[in-house]
Coordinates of C-alpha atoms in Angstrom, one line a residue:
M880 CA 142.0 120.1 53.9
S881 CA 141.4 116.5 53.0
R882 CA 138.1 115.3 51.6
Q883 CA 136.2 112.5 53.1
R884 CA 136.1 109.6 50.7
T885 CA 133.0 107.6 50.1
Q886 CA 133.5 104.0 51.2
K887 CA 133.0 101.3 48.7
P888 CA 130.4 98.8 49.8
K889 CA 132.0 95.8 51.5
H890 CA 129.0 93.6 50.6
P891 CA 127.0 93.4 47.4
M892 CA 124.0 95.7 47.7
G893 CA 120.5 94.2 47.7
V894 CA 117.4 95.7 46.4
R895 CA 116.4 97.2 49.8
A896 CA 119.7 99.0 50.3
H897 CA 119.5 100.4 46.7
A898 CA 116.0 101.6 47.5
A899 CA 117.2 103.3 50.6
Q900 CA 120.0 105.1 48.6
N901 CA 117.4 106.3 46.1
L902 CA 115.1 107.6 48.9
A903 CA 117.7 109.3 51.1
P904 CA 118.1 112.5 49.0
V905 CA 114.3 112.8 48.8
L906 CA 114.0 112.6 52.6
S907 CA 116.8 115.3 52.8
Q908 CA 115.1 117.4 50.2
Q909 CA 118.3 117.2 48.1
G910 CA 116.9 115.4 45.1
S911 CA 113.9 113.9 43.5
L912 CA 112.9 110.2 43.2
S913 CA 114.8 108.5 40.4
G914 CA 112.9 106.0 38.4
E915 CA 116.0 104.6 36.9
I916 CA 117.1 101.1 37.9
P917 CA 120.6 101.0 39.4
E918 CA 123.2 98.6 38.1
G919 CA 123.3 95.4 40.0
I920 CA 119.6 94.9 40.5
A921 CA 118.5 91.6 38.9
A922 CA 115.6 91.7 36.5
R923 CA 113.5 89.7 38.9
D924 CA 113.9 92.4 41.6
Q925 CA 113.3 95.5 39.5
G926 CA 109.6 95.5 40.2
L927 CA 110.2 95.2 43.9
Y928 CA 112.7 98.1 43.7
R929 CA 110.2 100.4 42.1
A930 CA 107.4 99.3 44.5
L931 CA 109.6 100.1 47.5
C932 CA 110.8 103.5 46.3
F933 CA 107.4 104.7 45.1
G934 CA 105.4 103.0 47.9
V935 CA 107.5 104.6 50.7
C936 CA 106.9 108.0 49.2
R937 CA 103.2 107.4 48.9
A938 CA 102.8 106.3 52.5
L939 CA 105.5 108.7 53.8
P940 CA 103.5 110.7 56.4
Q941 CA 102.2 107.5 57.9
L942 CA 105.6 105.7 57.9
E943 CA 107.4 108.8 59.3
A944 CA 104.9 108.9 62.2
V945 CA 105.5 105.3 63.0
A946 CA 109.3 105.6 62.8
A947 CA 109.2 108.5 65.2
K948 CA 107.5 106.3 67.8
L949 CA 110.0 103.5 67.3
L950 CA 113.2 105.5 67.6
K951 CA 114.5 107.0 70.8
S952 CA 116.0 109.8 68.8
P953 CA 116.2 110.7 65.1
F954 CA 119.0 109.5 62.9
K955 CA 121.7 112.1 62.2
Q956 CA 121.6 113.8 58.8
R957 CA 124.5 111.8 57.5
D958 CA 122.5 108.6 58.2
Q959 CA 119.4 109.5 56.1
D960 CA 120.1 106.3 54.1
I961 CA 119.5 104.3 57.4
H962 CA 116.3 106.3 58.1
A963 CA 115.2 105.5 54.6
L964 CA 116.0 101.8 55.1
L965 CA 113.8 101.8 58.2
L966 CA 110.9 103.2 56.2
V967 CA 111.5 100.6 53.5
G968 CA 111.1 97.9 56.2
L969 CA 107.9 99.5 57.6
Y970 CA 106.4 99.7 54.1
Q971 CA 107.0 96.0 53.5
L972 CA 105.5 95.1 56.9
F973 CA 102.4 97.3 56.6
H974 CA 101.6 97.4 52.9
M975 CA 103.2 94.5 51.0
R976 CA 102.7 90.8 50.9
I977 CA 106.3 90.0 51.9
P978 CA 107.0 87.4 54.6
T979 CA 107.8 89.0 57.9
H980 CA 111.2 87.2 58.2
A981 CA 112.2 88.6 54.8
A982 CA 111.0 92.1 55.5
V983 CA 112.8 92.2 58.8
G984 CA 116.0 90.2 58.0
E985 CA 116.7 91.4 54.5
T986 CA 116.1 95.0 55.4
A987 CA 118.2 94.9 58.5
G988 CA 121.0 93.3 56.5
G989 CA 120.8 96.3 54.1
A990 CA 122.5 98.4 56.8
R991 CA 125.5 96.2 56.5
E992 CA 125.4 96.6 52.7
L993 CA 125.4 100.4 53.3
N994 CA 128.6 100.1 55.3
K995 CA 126.8 100.9 58.6
E996 CA 127.0 97.6 60.5
W997 CA 126.0 99.4 63.7
A998 CA 122.5 100.1 62.3
T999 CA 121.7 96.4 61.7
R1000 CA 120.6 95.9 65.3
V1001 CA 118.6 99.2 65.4
I1002 CA 116.7 98.4 62.2
N1003 CA 116.1 94.8 63.3
G1004 CA 114.7 95.9 66.7
C1005 CA 112.5 98.6 65.3
L1006 CA 111.0 96.3 62.7
R1007 CA 110.4 93.5 65.1
R1008 CA 108.6 95.9 67.4
A1009 CA 106.6 97.3 64.5
D1010 CA 105.5 93.8 63.6
R1011 CA 104.4 93.0 67.1
E1012 CA 102.6 96.3 67.8
R1013 CA 101.4 96.9 64.3
D1014 CA 97.7 97.5 65.1
T1015 CA 98.5 99.7 68.1
L1016 CA 101.1 101.8 66.3
L1017 CA 98.9 102.4 63.3
A1018 CA 95.8 103.3 65.4
E1019 CA 97.9 105.8 67.4
V1020 CA 99.5 107.6 64.5
E1021 CA 96.4 107.7 62.4
K1022 CA 94.7 109.9 64.9
T1023 CA 96.5 112.7 63.0
P1024 CA 95.0 113.5 59.6
A1025 CA 98.4 113.6 57.9
A1026 CA 99.2 110.0 58.8
A1027 CA 95.6 108.8 58.2
H1028 CA 95.4 110.3 54.7
W1029 CA 99.1 110.0 53.7
H1030 CA 99.5 113.7 52.9
P1031 CA 101.5 116.5 54.7
Q1032 CA 99.3 118.6 56.9
W1033 CA 99.8 121.8 55.0
L1034 CA 98.5 120.2 51.8
L1035 CA 95.5 118.7 53.6
T1036 CA 94.6 122.1 55.0
R1037 CA 94.8 123.6 51.5
L1038 CA 92.8 120.8 49.9
E1039 CA 90.1 120.9 52.5
K1040 CA 89.7 124.6 52.2
A1041 CA 89.6 124.6 48.4
W1042 CA 87.5 121.4 47.9
P1043 CA 85.6 120.8 51.2
D1044 CA 83.4 118.1 49.5
Q1045 CA 86.1 116.4 47.5
W1046 CA 89.3 116.5 49.4
R1047 CA 89.0 112.9 50.6
E1048 CA 88.5 111.6 47.1
I1049 CA 91.5 113.7 45.9
T1050 CA 93.8 112.3 48.5
A1051 CA 92.6 108.8 48.0
A1052 CA 93.3 109.0 44.3
N1053 CA 96.7 110.6 45.0
N1054 CA 97.6 107.5 47.1
M1055 CA 96.9 105.0 44.3
P1056 CA 99.3 104.4 41.3
G1057 CA 98.0 106.0 38.1
P1058 CA 97.1 103.8 35.1
M1059 CA 99.3 103.6 32.0
T1060 CA 97.6 105.8 29.4
L1061 CA 98.7 106.0 25.7
R1062 CA 98.2 108.6 22.9
V1063 CA 97.8 107.0 19.5
N1064 CA 99.5 109.0 16.7
R1065 CA 96.6 110.0 14.5
A1066 CA 99.0 110.9 11.7
H1067 CA 99.9 107.2 11.5
Q1068 CA 96.7 105.4 12.1
S1069 CA 93.3 105.6 13.9
R1070 CA 92.8 104.7 17.5
A1071 CA 90.6 101.8 16.5
D1072 CA 93.2 100.4 14.1
W1073 CA 96.0 100.6 16.6
L1074 CA 93.8 99.0 19.3
E1075 CA 93.4 96.0 17.0
R1076 CA 97.2 95.8 16.7
L1077 CA 97.5 96.0 20.5
E1078 CA 95.0 93.2 21.0
G1079 CA 96.9 91.2 18.5
A1080 CA 99.9 91.6 20.7
G1081 CA 98.0 90.2 23.6
L1082 CA 97.5 93.5 25.4
A1083 CA 94.1 94.8 26.6
A1084 CA 93.1 98.4 26.7
R1085 CA 90.0 100.6 26.7
A1086 CA 89.4 103.9 24.9
C1087 CA 89.7 107.0 27.0
A1088 CA 86.4 108.8 27.7
F1089 CA 87.5 112.3 26.8
S1090 CA 90.6 112.2 24.6
D1091 CA 89.9 111.1 21.0
D1092 CA 93.5 109.7 20.8
G1093 CA 93.7 108.1 24.2
L1094 CA 93.8 104.4 25.4
T1095 CA 94.3 103.1 28.9
L1096 CA 96.0 99.8 29.3
E1097 CA 94.4 97.3 31.7
T1098 CA 97.9 96.3 32.9
P1099 CA 101.0 98.5 32.5
C1100 CA 103.8 97.2 30.4
D1101 CA 107.2 98.1 29.1
V1102 CA 106.9 100.4 26.1
E1103 CA 108.9 98.0 24.0
Q1104 CA 105.9 95.7 24.1
L1105 CA 103.7 98.3 22.4
P1106 CA 103.3 97.7 18.7
G1107 CA 105.1 100.4 16.7
F1108 CA 106.4 102.4 19.7
Q1109 CA 109.8 102.9 18.2
D1110 CA 108.2 103.9 14.9
G1111 CA 106.3 106.7 16.6
D1112 CA 102.8 105.0 16.4
V1113 CA 102.0 105.6 20.0
S1114 CA 103.3 107.6 23.1
V1115 CA 102.7 107.4 26.8
Q1116 CA 100.7 110.4 28.0
D1117 CA 98.0 110.9 30.6
E1118 CA 94.5 111.6 29.3
A1119 CA 94.3 115.0 31.0
A1120 CA 97.4 116.1 29.3
Q1121 CA 96.1 114.9 25.9
L1122 CA 93.3 117.5 26.1
A1123 CA 95.6 120.4 25.6
A1124 CA 96.1 120.1 21.8
A1125 CA 92.4 120.0 21.0
L1126 CA 91.6 122.9 23.3
L1127 CA 94.3 125.2 21.8
L1128 CA 93.7 124.3 18.1
K1129 CA 89.9 124.2 18.1
D1130 CA 89.2 127.8 17.0
L1131 CA 92.5 128.3 15.2
D1132 CA 91.5 126.0 12.3
G1133 CA 90.3 128.8 10.0
R1134 CA 93.6 130.7 10.1
A1135 CA 96.1 130.7 7.3
T1136 CA 98.7 127.9 7.5
P1137 CA 101.2 127.4 8.8
L1138 CA 100.0 128.2 12.2
R1139 CA 102.7 129.6 14.4
L1140 CA 102.5 127.8 17.8
L1141 CA 104.6 128.1 20.9
D1142 CA 104.9 125.5 23.6
A1143 CA 106.3 127.7 26.3
C1144 CA 107.4 125.1 28.9
S1145 CA 107.7 122.1 26.6
A1146 CA 109.8 119.4 28.2
P1147 CA 109.5 116.4 27.9
G1148 CA 107.7 117.2 24.6
G1149 CA 104.5 115.2 24.7
K1150 CA 102.2 118.3 24.1
S1151 CA 104.5 119.7 21.4
A1152 CA 104.3 116.3 19.7
H1153 CA 100.5 116.1 20.0
L1154 CA 100.1 119.6 18.5
L1155 CA 102.1 118.5 15.5
E1156 CA 100.2 115.2 15.2
C1157 CA 96.9 117.2 15.2
A1158 CA 98.1 120.1 13.0
P1159 CA 101.0 118.7 10.9
D1160 CA 101.2 121.9 8.8
S1161 CA 101.9 124.1 11.8
A1162 CA 105.2 125.6 12.8
V1163 CA 105.8 124.8 16.4
T1164 CA 108.5 126.3 18.7
A1165 CA 109.3 124.2 21.8
L1166 CA 110.8 126.4 24.5
D1167 CA 112.3 125.2 27.8
S1168 CA 114.7 126.8 30.2
D1169 CA 116.6 123.5 30.9
A1170 CA 118.8 122.5 28.0
H1171 CA 119.1 119.0 29.4
R1172 CA 115.3 118.6 29.6
L1173 CA 115.1 120.0 26.1
E1174 CA 117.1 117.1 24.8
R1175 CA 114.1 114.9 25.9
V1176 CA 111.9 117.0 23.6
R1177 CA 114.3 116.4 20.8
E1178 CA 114.3 112.7 21.4
T1179 CA 110.5 112.6 21.6
L1180 CA 110.1 114.4 18.3
A1181 CA 112.8 112.2 16.6
R1182 CA 111.0 109.0 17.6
L1183 CA 107.7 110.4 16.3
K1184 CA 109.4 111.7 13.1
L1185 CA 108.2 115.3 13.8
S1186 CA 110.0 118.6 13.5
A1187 CA 109.9 121.7 15.6
T1188 CA 112.2 124.7 16.5
L1189 CA 113.8 124.0 19.8
E1190 CA 114.9 126.9 22.0
A1191 CA 116.7 126.6 25.3
A1192 CA 115.8 129.9 27.1
D1193 CA 114.0 131.4 30.0
A1194 CA 110.3 131.8 29.0
T1195 CA 110.1 135.0 31.0
T1196 CA 112.7 136.7 28.8
N1197 CA 112.7 137.7 25.1
D1198 CA 116.3 137.0 24.2
W1199 CA 115.3 134.1 22.0
W1200 CA 112.2 135.6 20.3
D1201 CA 112.4 137.1 16.8
G1202 CA 109.5 139.4 17.5
T1203 CA 107.0 137.6 15.2
P1204 CA 103.8 136.9 17.3
F1205 CA 102.3 133.5 17.6
D1206 CA 98.8 132.4 16.7
G1207 CA 98.5 130.0 19.6
I1208 CA 100.5 129.6 22.8
L1209 CA 100.4 126.7 25.2
L1210 CA 101.7 127.6 28.7
D1211 CA 101.9 124.4 30.7
A1212 CA 103.3 126.3 33.7
P1213 CA 105.6 125.0 36.4
C1214 CA 103.3 124.2 39.4
S1215 CA 103.0 122.3 42.6
G1216 CA 102.2 119.1 40.8
T1217 CA 99.4 118.4 43.3
G1218 CA 97.3 116.8 40.6
V1219 CA 99.9 114.2 39.7
I1220 CA 101.1 113.1 43.1
R1221 CA 100.1 109.6 42.3
R1222 CA 102.8 109.6 39.5
H1223 CA 105.3 111.7 41.5
P1224 CA 104.7 110.7 45.2
D1225 CA 108.0 112.3 46.2
I1226 CA 106.1 115.6 46.0
K1227 CA 104.8 114.8 49.5
A1228 CA 108.4 115.1 50.8
L1229 CA 109.8 117.8 48.5
R1230 CA 107.0 120.4 48.3
R1231 CA 106.4 122.9 51.1
D1232 CA 103.5 125.3 51.9
E1233 CA 105.6 128.4 51.1
D1234 CA 106.3 127.0 47.6
I1235 CA 102.8 127.8 46.5
A1236 CA 103.2 131.6 46.7
E1237 CA 106.5 131.4 44.9
L1238 CA 105.1 129.2 42.1
A1239 CA 102.1 131.5 41.7
A1240 CA 104.4 134.5 41.3
L1241 CA 106.4 132.6 38.6
Q1242 CA 103.2 131.7 36.8
A1243 CA 102.1 135.3 36.8
R1244 CA 105.4 136.4 35.2
L1245 CA 105.1 133.6 32.6
L1246 CA 101.6 134.7 31.7
E1247 CA 102.7 138.3 31.2
A1248 CA 105.7 137.3 29.0
Q1249 CA 103.7 134.9 26.8
W1250 CA 100.9 137.5 26.3
Q1251 CA 103.4 139.8 24.7
R1252 CA 104.2 137.2 22.1
L1253 CA 100.6 136.4 21.2
A1254 CA 99.1 137.8 18.0
P1255 CA 95.9 139.9 18.2
G1256 CA 93.1 137.4 17.9
G1257 CA 95.4 134.7 19.1
R1258 CA 94.7 132.2 21.9
L1259 CA 96.7 131.2 24.9
L1260 CA 96.0 128.0 26.7
Y1261 CA 97.1 128.1 30.4
A1262 CA 97.5 124.7 32.0
T1263 CA 98.8 123.3 35.2
C1264 CA 98.9 119.8 36.8
S1265 CA 97.7 121.4 40.1
V1266 CA 94.4 121.3 42.0
L1267 CA 95.1 124.4 44.0
P1268 CA 93.1 127.5 43.2
E1269 CA 96.0 129.9 43.9
E1270 CA 97.7 128.4 40.8
N1271 CA 94.6 128.0 38.7
A1272 CA 91.3 129.9 38.9
E1273 CA 92.7 132.7 41.2
Q1274 CA 95.7 133.0 38.9
I1275 CA 93.6 133.5 35.8
A1276 CA 91.2 135.9 37.6
A1277 CA 94.1 138.1 38.6
F1278 CA 95.5 138.1 35.1
L1279 CA 92.2 139.0 33.5
G1280 CA 91.8 141.8 36.1
R1281 CA 95.1 143.5 35.1
T1282 CA 95.0 142.7 31.3
P1283 CA 92.4 144.8 29.4
D1284 CA 93.0 143.0 26.0
A1285 CA 92.4 139.5 27.5
R1286 CA 89.2 137.7 27.6
A1287 CA 88.4 134.1 28.8
C1288 CA 86.9 131.7 26.2
P1289 CA 84.3 129.4 27.8
I1290 CA 85.4 125.7 27.8
T1291 CA 82.4 123.6 27.1
A1292 CA 83.3 120.0 27.9
D1293 CA 81.9 116.9 29.5
W1294 CA 85.1 116.5 31.6
G1295 CA 86.1 118.2 34.8
Q1296 CA 84.2 121.0 36.5
S1297 CA 83.9 124.7 36.3
A1298 CA 86.6 126.6 38.2
G1299 CA 86.4 130.3 37.8
E1300 CA 87.1 131.1 34.1
G1301 CA 88.7 127.7 33.5
R1302 CA 88.0 124.0 34.0
Q1303 CA 89.4 121.7 36.7
L1304 CA 90.0 118.0 36.5
M1305 CA 90.6 116.0 39.7
P1306 CA 92.8 112.9 39.8
T1307 CA 90.6 109.9 39.1
P1308 CA 91.3 106.2 40.0
D1309 CA 91.9 104.3 36.8
G1310 CA 91.4 107.6 34.9
H1311 CA 93.0 110.9 34.3
D1312 CA 95.3 113.0 36.5
G1313 CA 94.4 116.3 38.1
F1314 CA 94.7 119.2 35.7
F1315 CA 93.5 122.8 35.1
Y1316 CA 92.9 124.6 31.8
A1317 CA 91.9 128.1 31.0
L1318 CA 91.7 129.5 27.4
L1319 CA 92.4 133.2 26.8
E1320 CA 91.9 135.2 23.7
K1321 CA 93.7 138.5 22.8
S1322 CA 91.6 141.4 21.6
T1323 CA 92.1 142.6 18.0
A1324 CA 91.2 146.2 18.9

């Protein structure tokens, strides 16, 4: 049986066709959104490329609803790149300051660049109608909550049930790009000293409200512009994620060094690195089931000139463990990511309602496994970047109910809000992501 060969483009691909290629696997649920810039996109167009890819995913429920009204019938599965191209055009017309003639003409021309000449007329006609009937189309589709709030209906239903007084603020924050927040390496210099260096480089930032090591840039920039980035003086990390190290280490200070610490789901390595920056004499094991992702941990630690034991293994098994218990364990569990949608807007396309129960079951298995590895008197910090109770407060309540030697340690903080035995942060415009923390201690009896 002969294989169908992929046609080489007959025309050089422009930024809109490249964006459609990136988005097509997301729409087909065959892959996540890639932040890498494809070859052939000029430096002047790279910002537009990112804006198109991430913007389409943010506004996806609205754009899909409009596309359904414009098309007589859906595109075939093999033409998901053309469907993505239509969404790229709609996003430009509705949400970007791009001249109409460019949004329509350049986008329609992208079909030719994708070797689908037949779609040029379809895209052109749909976009011209969308421009003419913009107000009517938007008013019609936004009668449905999903299109109005740019979130899939299943997620809106869950958010409204869990947070009846806050779900609108949560979705609004999810629909905005998150700020660029940095973590200053306290082992190299103080936050105040590095802020002076940053200002000397012509970059403005403000101190984070809750993380002692955090700074938020007024305007995002390339990491190469950050003073001392390659020397490990600073890292990119959201403020909510920066809270983990202090929470886990706070009441372990009095123990004999070196502390044995486990970061059970460690990639890409930011929290492992922060633990080592805060407790440089500790012995950290960074565990991750994905060997490829574990390489990112290795790269992160190398840039920061830090050392940890790296283990590529399933965190629910003991094949890798030498049997010596850990004083502290950070379990940043796989989750729905509903607190970081603004940074990963493809979650709106890729996540499904039924995923939540599957994730909660995995989280429960991970909790059980890590508890076996915790020393008596040790502490486990459970964390997710979710805002759903099934993964957070309800997960911890169920674990405590079946684990007699576990108790919850109160988290007294001026951030977030009480959520069962833990603390919940919501995504905040110009501030931190959505996160949940619960701190558990193992009985010595």
